[in-house]
C-alpha cells in the first residue's frame, strides 16, 4: 500500500502565538528573542513574524542586527511555558488522526496517516482537517506537506508557507522535485552545493540526470543518498518511539566555522533537539555521540558511555561539549556538527509496549511540556554564561 506521510509545521510559531494573544501585534513585524537594547543587545532572534521577514530578519540572527534592519519592530521576550502549552494542544490534534507521530521539534512533526484514510478520508482531506482544527482550537496557522515519503512531505510543507498545503502525488514526483534548487537537497551543505554547481548541477532535475555510480564515485556514501533523493526515493519510516536504536541531530553550517563559542552554542542547540526527541519517545540512553566534520570533509566521531541512562539536555550538552573540547583542533574550520544518543537497552522497548496507545499518547504529550523549560530555564542560561568569551577569528 502506498504510504501517505504528512509533514506539519507551524508558521512563525512563537511569533504567531504572540500575535494571537496581542491583537495589537497583528499585521506588524514581531520579533521574538533577546532584548535588542536599542541595537546594543546580545543574543539572537528566536523567530519573527512574516511581516518582519521582509526586512531580512530571521531565526538565529544576532538581535543587534535585527534591530538595525527593523528598528520599528515589536520585540518580545520568549514565553517558553506558553509555547509548550500550545505545542501540546497541537500535538493532541495530530494524535486524533494517527498514533504514528514523529515529533521533530516543538512545532513540527511527521505523521504517517496511511492507516487512517478509512476513518478520515485521504491525505489531502486530513491535511485540510488538521489545519482547520489547529485554527479552531489554537487560532494559529500551520503549513502541511502531503507526500508518499518524509523527504517530499518536508519539502512540500515549506514551499507555500505561511498557511500552505502542498500535495506531491506519486506520478508527479519528478515534476515536483526537478525544478527545485539543489539547496533543497538533504545532506548537501554549502560546500557540496558549490561542488554540484561546478558540475553544472543547479536543480534536483540536473542531479537526477546523473547515474548513481557517477554520484557515488564523486561523493562516496552520500552519492547514493543524493541519487535516491533526486529520484524522490526515501523509505525511512515514521519513528514514533519503538524500535529506535539511536537519536541524533546534525547541523551543517552555511559557512564553515572556527569560532568556539558558536560551535558550543550549536552543540547546545543540537543537545536540546536530541533531548526533546528522547523525552518525546520516552527513551533514555547510555552512550553520547559527537560528530565533527572539518572543511576538508575529514570526519571525527567520538562517544562516551555513561554509568546511567540519561535523556536530559544538560548531560547531553556537557558530554558532547567535553568530547568536543578534547578533540577539536583549535582554529580549524568545521562544516558539520552532530550530537546523538544510543544504548537504550531492551527493557525500555519492552516497557513501551506495556502501555496502551492512549496512555502512551498522554505520556508523550506531558513530556512536550519540559522542552521549553529546558530551553529557557535557568540551567541553560547559566550554561550559556559559562561559555568561553567570543574569540576574534
Ligand atoms: P521553525 O519551524 O524553524 O520556525 P517558525 O515556526 O518560527 O517559522 P516557519 O514559518 O518558517 O516554520 O521553528 C519553530 C520555533 O522554534 C520558532 O518559532 C522559534 C524556535 N526557534 C528558535 O528558537 N531558534 C531557531 O534558530 C529556530 C530555527 C527556531
Ligand atoms: Mg515552524
Tab-separated table of C-alpha atoms and ligand atoms in Angstrom:
chain	number	residue	atom	x	y	z
A	1	UNK	CA	0.000	0.000	0.000
A	2	UNK	CA	1.314	3.442	-0.892
A	3	UNK	CA	2.316	5.400	2.198
A	4	UNK	CA	0.708	8.739	2.986
A	5	UNK	CA	3.011	10.971	5.018
A	6	UNK	CA	2.149	14.422	6.306
A	7	UNK	CA	4.689	16.963	7.471
A	8	UNK	CA	3.066	19.666	9.587
A	9	UNK	CA	4.990	22.798	10.585
A	10	UNK	CA	3.518	25.808	12.356
A	11	UNK	CA	4.018	29.202	10.717
A	12	UNK	CA	6.330	31.609	12.583
A	13	UNK	CA	5.352	29.626	15.664
A	14	UNK	CA	6.448	31.733	18.678
A	15	UNK	CA	5.602	34.980	16.870
A	16	UNK	CA	2.201	33.641	15.795
A	17	UNK	CA	1.327	32.846	19.421
A	18	UNK	CA	2.334	36.376	20.441
A	19	UNK	CA	0.250	37.916	17.656
A	20	UNK	CA	-2.715	35.775	18.639
A	21	UNK	CA	-2.561	36.936	22.253
A	22	UNK	CA	-1.857	40.587	21.426
A	23	UNK	CA	-4.241	41.719	18.686
A	24	UNK	CA	-2.304	44.989	18.501
A	25	UNK	CA	0.693	42.990	17.149
A	26	UNK	CA	-1.283	41.564	14.241
A	27	UNK	CA	-0.048	42.572	10.791
A	28	UNK	CA	3.116	44.000	12.365
A	29	UNK	CA	6.754	42.886	12.422
A	30	UNK	CA	7.051	40.910	15.681
A	31	UNK	CA	10.483	39.661	16.694
A	32	UNK	CA	10.723	37.089	19.482
A	33	UNK	CA	14.135	36.726	21.085
A	34	UNK	CA	16.760	38.520	23.127
A	35	UNK	CA	16.318	42.123	24.258
A	36	UNK	CA	17.701	44.346	21.457
A	37	UNK	CA	18.553	47.152	23.929
A	38	UNK	CA	18.200	49.644	21.104
A	39	UNK	CA	20.768	47.857	18.993
A	40	UNK	CA	23.374	47.017	21.630
A	41	UNK	CA	21.754	43.817	22.941
A	42	UNK	CA	23.401	40.398	22.832
A	43	UNK	CA	21.740	37.164	21.852
A	44	UNK	CA	19.717	36.130	18.859
A	45	UNK	CA	16.292	36.147	17.233
A	46	UNK	CA	14.279	33.016	18.095
A	47	UNK	CA	11.816	33.686	15.318
A	48	UNK	CA	9.827	36.534	13.806
A	49	UNK	CA	6.516	37.135	12.103
A	50	UNK	CA	6.337	37.056	8.307
A	51	UNK	CA	5.884	40.833	8.423
A	52	UNK	CA	9.388	41.063	9.966
A	53	UNK	CA	10.912	38.641	7.462
A	54	UNK	CA	10.527	41.138	4.600
A	55	UNK	CA	13.116	43.299	6.424
A	56	UNK	CA	15.586	40.409	6.277
A	57	UNK	CA	15.107	39.342	9.908
A	58	UNK	CA	15.212	35.585	10.570
A	59	UNK	CA	15.849	32.966	13.290
A	60	UNK	CA	19.371	32.900	14.769
A	61	UNK	CA	20.193	36.402	13.505
A	62	UNK	CA	22.011	38.476	16.161
A	63	UNK	CA	19.378	40.658	17.817
A	64	UNK	CA	21.547	43.761	17.301
A	65	UNK	CA	21.497	43.112	13.551
A	66	UNK	CA	17.713	42.579	13.629
A	67	UNK	CA	17.328	45.934	15.339
A	68	UNK	CA	19.339	47.654	12.601
A	69	UNK	CA	17.228	46.025	9.895
A	70	UNK	CA	13.914	46.653	11.629
A	71	UNK	CA	14.057	49.279	14.402
A	72	UNK	CA	10.286	49.736	14.251
A	73	UNK	CA	9.721	46.029	15.068
A	74	UNK	CA	7.892	44.849	18.172
A	75	UNK	CA	10.497	42.998	20.253
A	76	UNK	CA	9.110	40.327	22.576
A	77	UNK	CA	10.966	38.028	25.007
A	78	UNK	CA	10.158	34.332	24.540
A	79	UNK	CA	7.447	32.868	26.751
A	80	UNK	CA	8.560	29.264	26.751
A	81	UNK	CA	5.862	27.902	29.024
A	82	UNK	CA	3.117	29.301	26.832
A	83	UNK	CA	4.610	27.925	23.602
A	84	UNK	CA	4.969	24.494	25.229
A	85	UNK	CA	1.278	24.566	26.177
A	86	UNK	CA	0.248	25.481	22.646
A	87	UNK	CA	2.559	22.811	21.241
A	88	UNK	CA	0.933	20.221	23.478
A	89	UNK	CA	-2.505	21.162	22.150
A	90	UNK	CA	-1.304	20.933	18.568
A	91	UNK	CA	0.224	17.504	19.135
A	92	UNK	CA	-3.086	16.383	20.660
A	93	UNK	CA	-4.674	17.237	17.325
A	94	UNK	CA	-2.062	15.160	15.466
A	95	UNK	CA	-2.829	12.176	17.706
A	96	UNK	CA	-6.517	12.474	16.812
A	97	UNK	CA	-5.540	11.345	13.327
A	98	UNK	CA	-2.819	8.756	13.965
A	99	UNK	CA	-0.543	7.237	16.601
A	100	UNK	CA	2.370	7.339	14.168
A	101	UNK	CA	3.566	10.831	15.041
A	102	UNK	CA	7.283	11.603	14.886
A	103	UNK	CA	7.976	14.941	16.574
A	104	UNK	CA	10.859	16.860	15.023
A	105	UNK	CA	10.649	19.915	17.215
A	106	UNK	CA	8.192	21.954	19.242
A	107	UNK	CA	6.152	22.990	16.188
A	108	UNK	CA	6.804	20.270	13.671
A	109	UNK	CA	6.062	16.572	13.130
A	110	UNK	CA	5.786	13.814	10.581
A	111	UNK	CA	2.531	11.853	10.623
A	112	UNK	CA	2.058	8.519	8.903
A	113	UNK	CA	-1.658	8.599	8.110
A	114	UNK	CA	-1.675	5.637	5.706
A	115	UNK	CA	-3.894	3.590	8.001
A	116	UNK	CA	-6.173	6.483	8.942
A	117	UNK	CA	-7.664	7.030	5.490
A	118	UNK	CA	-10.702	4.806	6.081
A	119	UNK	CA	-11.675	6.929	9.043
A	120	UNK	CA	-10.776	10.424	7.934
A	121	UNK	CA	-10.514	10.438	4.141
A	122	UNK	CA	-7.369	10.681	2.051
A	123	UNK	CA	-4.158	12.515	2.933
A	124	UNK	CA	-5.234	15.820	1.412
A	125	UNK	CA	-8.538	15.728	3.274
A	126	UNK	CA	-6.720	15.017	6.528
A	127	UNK	CA	-4.276	17.870	5.865
A	128	UNK	CA	-7.251	20.248	5.460
A	129	UNK	CA	-8.872	18.921	8.627
A	130	UNK	CA	-5.676	19.235	10.678
A	131	UNK	CA	-5.109	22.816	9.539
A	132	UNK	CA	-8.737	23.631	10.315
A	133	UNK	CA	-8.626	22.003	13.772
A	134	UNK	CA	-5.463	23.945	14.668
A	135	UNK	CA	-7.054	27.228	13.639
A	136	UNK	CA	-10.265	26.424	15.514
A	137	UNK	CA	-8.502	25.308	18.679
A	138	UNK	CA	-5.415	27.488	18.759
A	139	UNK	CA	-6.094	30.282	16.255
A	140	UNK	CA	-2.720	29.994	14.535
A	141	UNK	CA	-1.836	28.616	11.130
A	142	UNK	CA	0.180	25.610	10.010
A	143	UNK	CA	1.651	24.545	6.694
A	144	UNK	CA	1.294	20.935	5.604
A	145	UNK	CA	3.026	18.773	3.020
A	146	UNK	CA	1.315	15.583	1.819
A	147	UNK	CA	3.512	13.044	0.045
A	148	UNK	CA	4.470	9.363	-0.271
A	149	UNK	CA	7.569	9.867	1.921
A	150	UNK	CA	9.237	12.086	4.518
A	151	UNK	CA	11.656	13.920	2.221
A	152	UNK	CA	8.938	15.002	-0.189
A	153	UNK	CA	6.487	15.872	2.596
A	154	UNK	CA	9.046	18.033	4.375
A	155	UNK	CA	9.913	19.994	1.225
A	156	UNK	CA	6.226	20.330	0.368
A	157	UNK	CA	5.238	21.846	3.723
A	158	UNK	CA	7.846	24.577	3.263
A	159	UNK	CA	7.024	25.591	-0.296
A	160	UNK	CA	3.926	27.694	0.272
A	161	UNK	CA	4.438	28.955	3.794
A	162	UNK	CA	2.612	30.526	5.545
A	163	UNK	CA	-0.740	28.706	5.590
A	164	UNK	CA	0.416	26.338	2.843
A	165	UNK	CA	-0.859	22.960	1.736
A	166	UNK	CA	1.197	21.276	-0.946
A	167	UNK	CA	0.497	17.789	-2.250
A	168	UNK	CA	3.034	15.602	-4.036
A	169	UNK	CA	1.377	12.806	-5.971
A	170	UNK	CA	3.311	9.675	-6.754
A	171	UNK	CA	3.006	10.139	-10.518
A	172	UNK	CA	4.079	13.788	-10.259
A	173	UNK	CA	7.234	13.354	-8.167
A	174	UNK	CA	9.608	14.371	-10.947
A	175	UNK	CA	7.523	17.389	-11.914
A	176	UNK	CA	7.572	18.481	-8.274
A	177	UNK	CA	11.192	17.760	-7.500
A	178	UNK	CA	13.155	18.503	-10.652
A	179	UNK	CA	12.680	22.295	-10.848
A	180	UNK	CA	13.804	22.767	-7.226
A	181	UNK	CA	17.169	24.298	-6.429
A	182	UNK	CA	19.801	21.890	-5.107
A	183	UNK	CA	19.810	23.794	-1.816
A	184	UNK	CA	16.723	21.623	-1.139
A	185	UNK	CA	18.886	18.501	-1.184
A	186	UNK	CA	19.100	16.995	2.309
A	187	UNK	CA	22.654	16.495	3.483
A	188	UNK	CA	24.179	18.901	0.956
A	189	UNK	CA	25.774	21.838	2.754
A	190	UNK	CA	27.104	24.966	1.094
A	191	UNK	CA	30.370	23.271	0.136
A	192	UNK	CA	28.692	20.302	-1.530
A	193	UNK	CA	26.343	22.677	-3.295
A	194	UNK	CA	29.358	24.535	-4.684
A	195	UNK	CA	30.824	21.276	-5.967
A	196	UNK	CA	27.486	20.387	-7.546
A	197	UNK	CA	27.173	23.795	-9.182
A	198	UNK	CA	30.671	23.415	-10.648
A	199	UNK	CA	29.414	20.181	-12.218
A	200	UNK	CA	26.630	22.352	-13.723
A	201	UNK	CA	24.075	20.793	-11.380
A	202	UNK	CA	21.763	23.574	-10.226
A	203	UNK	CA	18.435	21.853	-9.782
A	204	UNK	CA	17.356	18.498	-8.407
A	205	UNK	CA	16.469	17.633	-12.017
A	206	UNK	CA	20.067	18.285	-13.141
A	207	UNK	CA	21.195	15.931	-10.368
A	208	UNK	CA	18.678	13.244	-11.334
A	209	UNK	CA	20.252	13.081	-14.791
A	210	UNK	CA	23.474	11.671	-13.292
A	211	UNK	CA	23.869	7.889	-12.940
A	212	UNK	CA	24.135	6.522	-9.424
A	213	UNK	CA	27.740	5.258	-9.832
A	214	UNK	CA	28.981	8.663	-11.026
A	215	UNK	CA	27.493	10.308	-7.927
A	216	UNK	CA	28.890	7.542	-5.709
A	217	UNK	CA	32.413	7.946	-7.065
A	218	UNK	CA	32.201	11.704	-6.624
A	219	UNK	CA	30.508	11.851	-3.203
A	220	UNK	CA	31.125	8.443	-1.652
A	221	UNK	CA	28.302	7.182	0.551
A	222	UNK	CA	26.429	10.452	0.150
A	223	UNK	CA	26.316	9.892	-3.614
A	224	UNK	CA	23.793	7.067	-3.403
A	225	UNK	CA	21.781	9.078	-0.897
A	226	UNK	CA	21.723	12.078	-3.274
A	227	UNK	CA	20.730	9.814	-6.141
A	228	UNK	CA	17.789	8.433	-4.177
A	229	UNK	CA	16.571	11.832	-3.040
A	230	UNK	CA	16.864	13.247	-6.578
A	231	UNK	CA	14.516	10.462	-7.668
A	232	UNK	CA	12.157	11.057	-4.775
A	233	UNK	CA	13.105	7.780	-3.075
A	234	UNK	CA	13.061	7.829	0.731
A	235	UNK	CA	11.971	4.695	2.566
A	236	UNK	CA	12.621	5.849	6.121
A	237	UNK	CA	9.704	5.028	8.408
A	238	UNK	CA	7.997	7.385	10.827
A	239	UNK	CA	9.687	6.724	14.164
A	240	UNK	CA	7.111	7.067	16.899
A	241	UNK	CA	9.260	5.590	19.671
A	242	UNK	CA	9.559	1.839	19.439
A	243	UNK	CA	12.468	0.144	17.755
A	244	UNK	CA	14.740	3.183	17.926
A	245	UNK	CA	18.472	2.421	18.003
A	246	UNK	CA	19.744	5.966	18.289
A	247	UNK	CA	18.507	9.539	18.249
A	248	UNK	CA	20.714	12.188	16.704
A	249	UNK	CA	20.682	15.601	15.082
A	250	UNK	CA	23.249	17.220	12.834
A	251	UNK	CA	23.795	20.722	11.619
A	252	UNK	CA	25.699	21.767	8.507
A	253	UNK	CA	26.861	25.357	8.741
A	254	UNK	CA	26.063	27.741	5.915
A	255	UNK	CA	29.663	28.940	6.261
A	256	UNK	CA	32.410	26.848	7.888
A	257	UNK	CA	33.035	27.939	11.469
A	258	UNK	CA	36.065	28.009	13.798
A	259	UNK	CA	34.573	30.251	16.473
A	260	UNK	CA	34.498	28.104	19.617
A	261	UNK	CA	31.571	29.987	21.159
A	262	UNK	CA	29.449	29.498	18.078
A	263	UNK	CA	30.408	25.826	17.888
A	264	UNK	CA	29.463	25.301	21.537
A	265	UNK	CA	26.181	27.125	21.042
A	266	UNK	CA	25.428	24.825	18.149
A	267	UNK	CA	26.171	21.813	20.361
A	268	UNK	CA	23.714	23.202	22.909
A	269	UNK	CA	21.039	23.684	20.242
A	270	UNK	CA	21.630	20.144	18.953
A	271	UNK	CA	21.562	18.739	22.515
A	272	UNK	CA	18.207	20.437	23.056
A	273	UNK	CA	16.830	18.934	19.868
A	274	UNK	CA	18.069	15.430	20.729
A	275	UNK	CA	16.904	15.736	24.351
A	276	UNK	CA	13.499	16.875	23.222
A	277	UNK	CA	13.086	13.943	20.864
A	278	UNK	CA	14.309	11.485	23.533
A	279	UNK	CA	11.770	12.696	26.063
A	280	UNK	CA	9.066	12.616	23.439
A	281	UNK	CA	9.868	8.991	22.762
A	282	UNK	CA	10.449	8.212	26.451
A	283	UNK	CA	13.908	6.922	25.677
A	284	UNK	CA	16.996	7.062	27.861
A	285	UNK	CA	20.398	6.050	26.562
A	286	UNK	CA	23.896	5.461	27.842
A	287	UNK	CA	26.176	6.466	25.000
A	288	UNK	CA	26.564	10.079	23.881
A	289	UNK	CA	27.944	10.606	20.370
A	290	UNK	CA	29.688	13.609	18.880
A	291	UNK	CA	30.318	14.034	15.174
A	292	UNK	CA	32.567	16.734	13.719
A	293	UNK	CA	33.338	17.258	10.078
A	294	UNK	CA	36.127	19.645	9.129
A	295	UNK	CA	36.063	21.785	5.992
A	296	UNK	CA	38.169	19.203	4.132
A	297	UNK	CA	35.443	16.602	4.856
A	298	UNK	CA	37.548	14.604	7.312
A	299	UNK	CA	35.052	13.379	9.874
A	300	UNK	CA	35.651	12.536	13.501
A	301	UNK	CA	33.201	10.624	15.650
A	302	UNK	CA	33.700	10.197	19.368
A	303	UNK	CA	31.488	8.737	22.040
A	304	UNK	CA	31.324	8.300	25.753
A	305	UNK	CA	29.330	5.721	27.642
A	306	UNK	CA	27.880	6.803	30.969
A	307	UNK	CA	27.168	4.663	34.040
A	308	UNK	CA	23.461	5.524	33.828
A	309	UNK	CA	20.946	6.128	31.081
A	310	UNK	CA	20.033	9.761	30.513
A	311	UNK	CA	17.617	11.846	28.448
A	312	UNK	CA	18.337	15.386	29.611
A	313	UNK	CA	19.678	18.267	27.571
A	314	UNK	CA	22.180	19.314	30.190
A	315	UNK	CA	24.050	15.990	30.290
A	316	UNK	CA	23.931	15.676	26.508
A	317	UNK	CA	25.483	19.116	26.245
A	318	UNK	CA	28.062	18.534	28.985
A	319	UNK	CA	29.286	15.279	27.473
A	320	UNK	CA	29.190	16.367	23.841
A	321	UNK	CA	30.968	19.638	24.615
A	322	UNK	CA	33.601	17.774	26.690
A	323	UNK	CA	34.192	15.407	23.742
A	324	UNK	CA	34.381	18.470	21.525
A	325	UNK	CA	36.905	20.227	23.770
A	326	UNK	CA	39.069	17.105	23.931
A	327	UNK	CA	39.081	16.542	20.207
A	328	UNK	CA	38.599	19.813	18.366
A	329	UNK	CA	41.794	21.116	16.760
A	330	UNK	CA	41.580	24.814	17.588
A	331	UNK	CA	41.488	27.132	14.618
A	332	UNK	CA	40.344	24.525	12.100
A	333	UNK	CA	37.103	25.214	10.325
A	334	UNK	CA	34.156	22.949	10.911
A	335	UNK	CA	31.368	22.364	8.426
A	336	UNK	CA	29.153	19.964	10.372
A	337	UNK	CA	28.417	19.079	13.974
A	338	UNK	CA	26.231	16.274	15.244
A	339	UNK	CA	25.051	15.073	18.670
A	340	UNK	CA	23.433	11.722	19.323
A	341	UNK	CA	22.478	9.201	21.969
A	342	UNK	CA	22.276	5.410	21.777
A	343	UNK	CA	22.301	2.429	24.103
A	344	UNK	CA	18.629	2.464	25.026
A	345	UNK	CA	18.541	-1.133	26.223
A	346	UNK	CA	15.969	-3.810	25.552
A	347	UNK	CA	13.948	-3.169	28.686
A	348	UNK	CA	12.769	0.174	27.528
A	349	UNK	CA	11.355	-1.015	24.243
A	350	UNK	CA	9.540	-3.769	26.121
A	351	UNK	CA	8.207	-1.326	28.675
A	352	UNK	CA	6.889	0.858	25.895
A	353	UNK	CA	4.663	-1.890	24.622
A	354	UNK	CA	3.150	-2.385	28.080
A	355	UNK	CA	1.335	0.928	27.826
A	356	UNK	CA	-1.747	1.022	25.728
A	357	UNK	CA	-1.961	3.569	22.965
A	358	UNK	CA	-3.971	6.070	24.971
A	359	UNK	CA	-1.577	6.014	27.873
A	360	UNK	CA	1.377	6.405	25.523
A	361	UNK	CA	-0.274	9.393	23.940
A	362	UNK	CA	-0.904	11.239	27.151
A	363	UNK	CA	2.564	10.494	28.490
A	364	UNK	CA	4.143	11.791	25.306
A	365	UNK	CA	2.047	14.907	25.482
A	366	UNK	CA	3.088	15.574	29.057
A	367	UNK	CA	6.705	15.447	28.040
A	368	UNK	CA	6.342	18.222	25.494
A	369	UNK	CA	5.927	20.480	28.479
A	370	UNK	CA	9.528	20.169	29.525
A	371	UNK	CA	11.090	21.275	26.275
A	372	UNK	CA	10.950	24.964	26.801
A	373	UNK	CA	11.610	24.759	30.496
A	374	UNK	CA	14.918	23.349	29.385
A	375	UNK	CA	15.403	25.841	26.618
A	376	UNK	CA	14.649	28.949	28.615
A	377	UNK	CA	15.254	27.618	32.102
A	378	UNK	CA	17.986	28.792	34.449
A	379	UNK	CA	20.312	25.922	33.662
A	380	UNK	CA	20.630	26.797	30.008
A	381	UNK	CA	21.126	30.443	30.789
A	382	UNK	CA	23.877	29.807	33.306
A	383	UNK	CA	25.494	27.322	30.963
A	384	UNK	CA	25.474	29.872	28.175
A	385	UNK	CA	27.101	32.342	30.542
A	386	UNK	CA	29.937	29.975	31.349
A	387	UNK	CA	30.814	29.589	27.699
A	388	UNK	CA	34.205	30.929	26.680
A	389	UNK	CA	34.209	34.562	25.570
A	390	UNK	CA	33.916	35.117	21.854
A	391	UNK	CA	37.264	34.951	20.094
A	392	UNK	CA	38.041	37.136	17.136
A	393	UNK	CA	38.600	34.794	14.192
B	1	LIG	P1	10.718	26.912	12.823
B	1	LIG	O1	9.601	25.999	12.462
B	1	LIG	O2	12.040	26.683	12.163
B	1	LIG	O3	10.322	28.422	12.524
B	1	LIG	P2	8.932	29.158	12.651
B	1	LIG	O4	7.827	28.236	13.022
B	1	LIG	O5	9.104	30.321	13.564
B	1	LIG	O6	8.709	29.741	11.189
B	1	LIG	P3	8.329	28.927	9.861
B	1	LIG	O7	7.019	29.504	9.407
B	1	LIG	O8	9.440	29.241	8.916
B	1	LIG	O9	8.235	27.486	10.215
B	1	LIG	O10	10.969	26.868	14.382
B	1	LIG	C1	9.908	26.734	15.320
B	1	LIG	C2	10.169	27.567	16.548
B	1	LIG	O11	11.418	27.194	17.143
B	1	LIG	C3	10.280	29.049	16.238
B	1	LIG	O12	9.021	29.691	16.234
B	1	LIG	C4	11.200	29.531	17.328
B	1	LIG	C5	12.077	28.344	17.656
B	1	LIG	N1	13.418	28.519	17.052
B	1	LIG	C6	14.424	29.095	17.826
B	1	LIG	O13	14.209	29.420	18.998
B	1	LIG	N2	15.661	29.280	17.264
B	1	LIG	C7	15.941	28.939	15.961
B	1	LIG	O14	17.074	29.154	15.472
B	1	LIG	C8	14.885	28.356	15.173
B	1	LIG	C9	15.136	27.980	13.742
B	1	LIG	C10	13.649	28.170	15.769
B	2	LIG	MG1	7.574	26.427	12.011
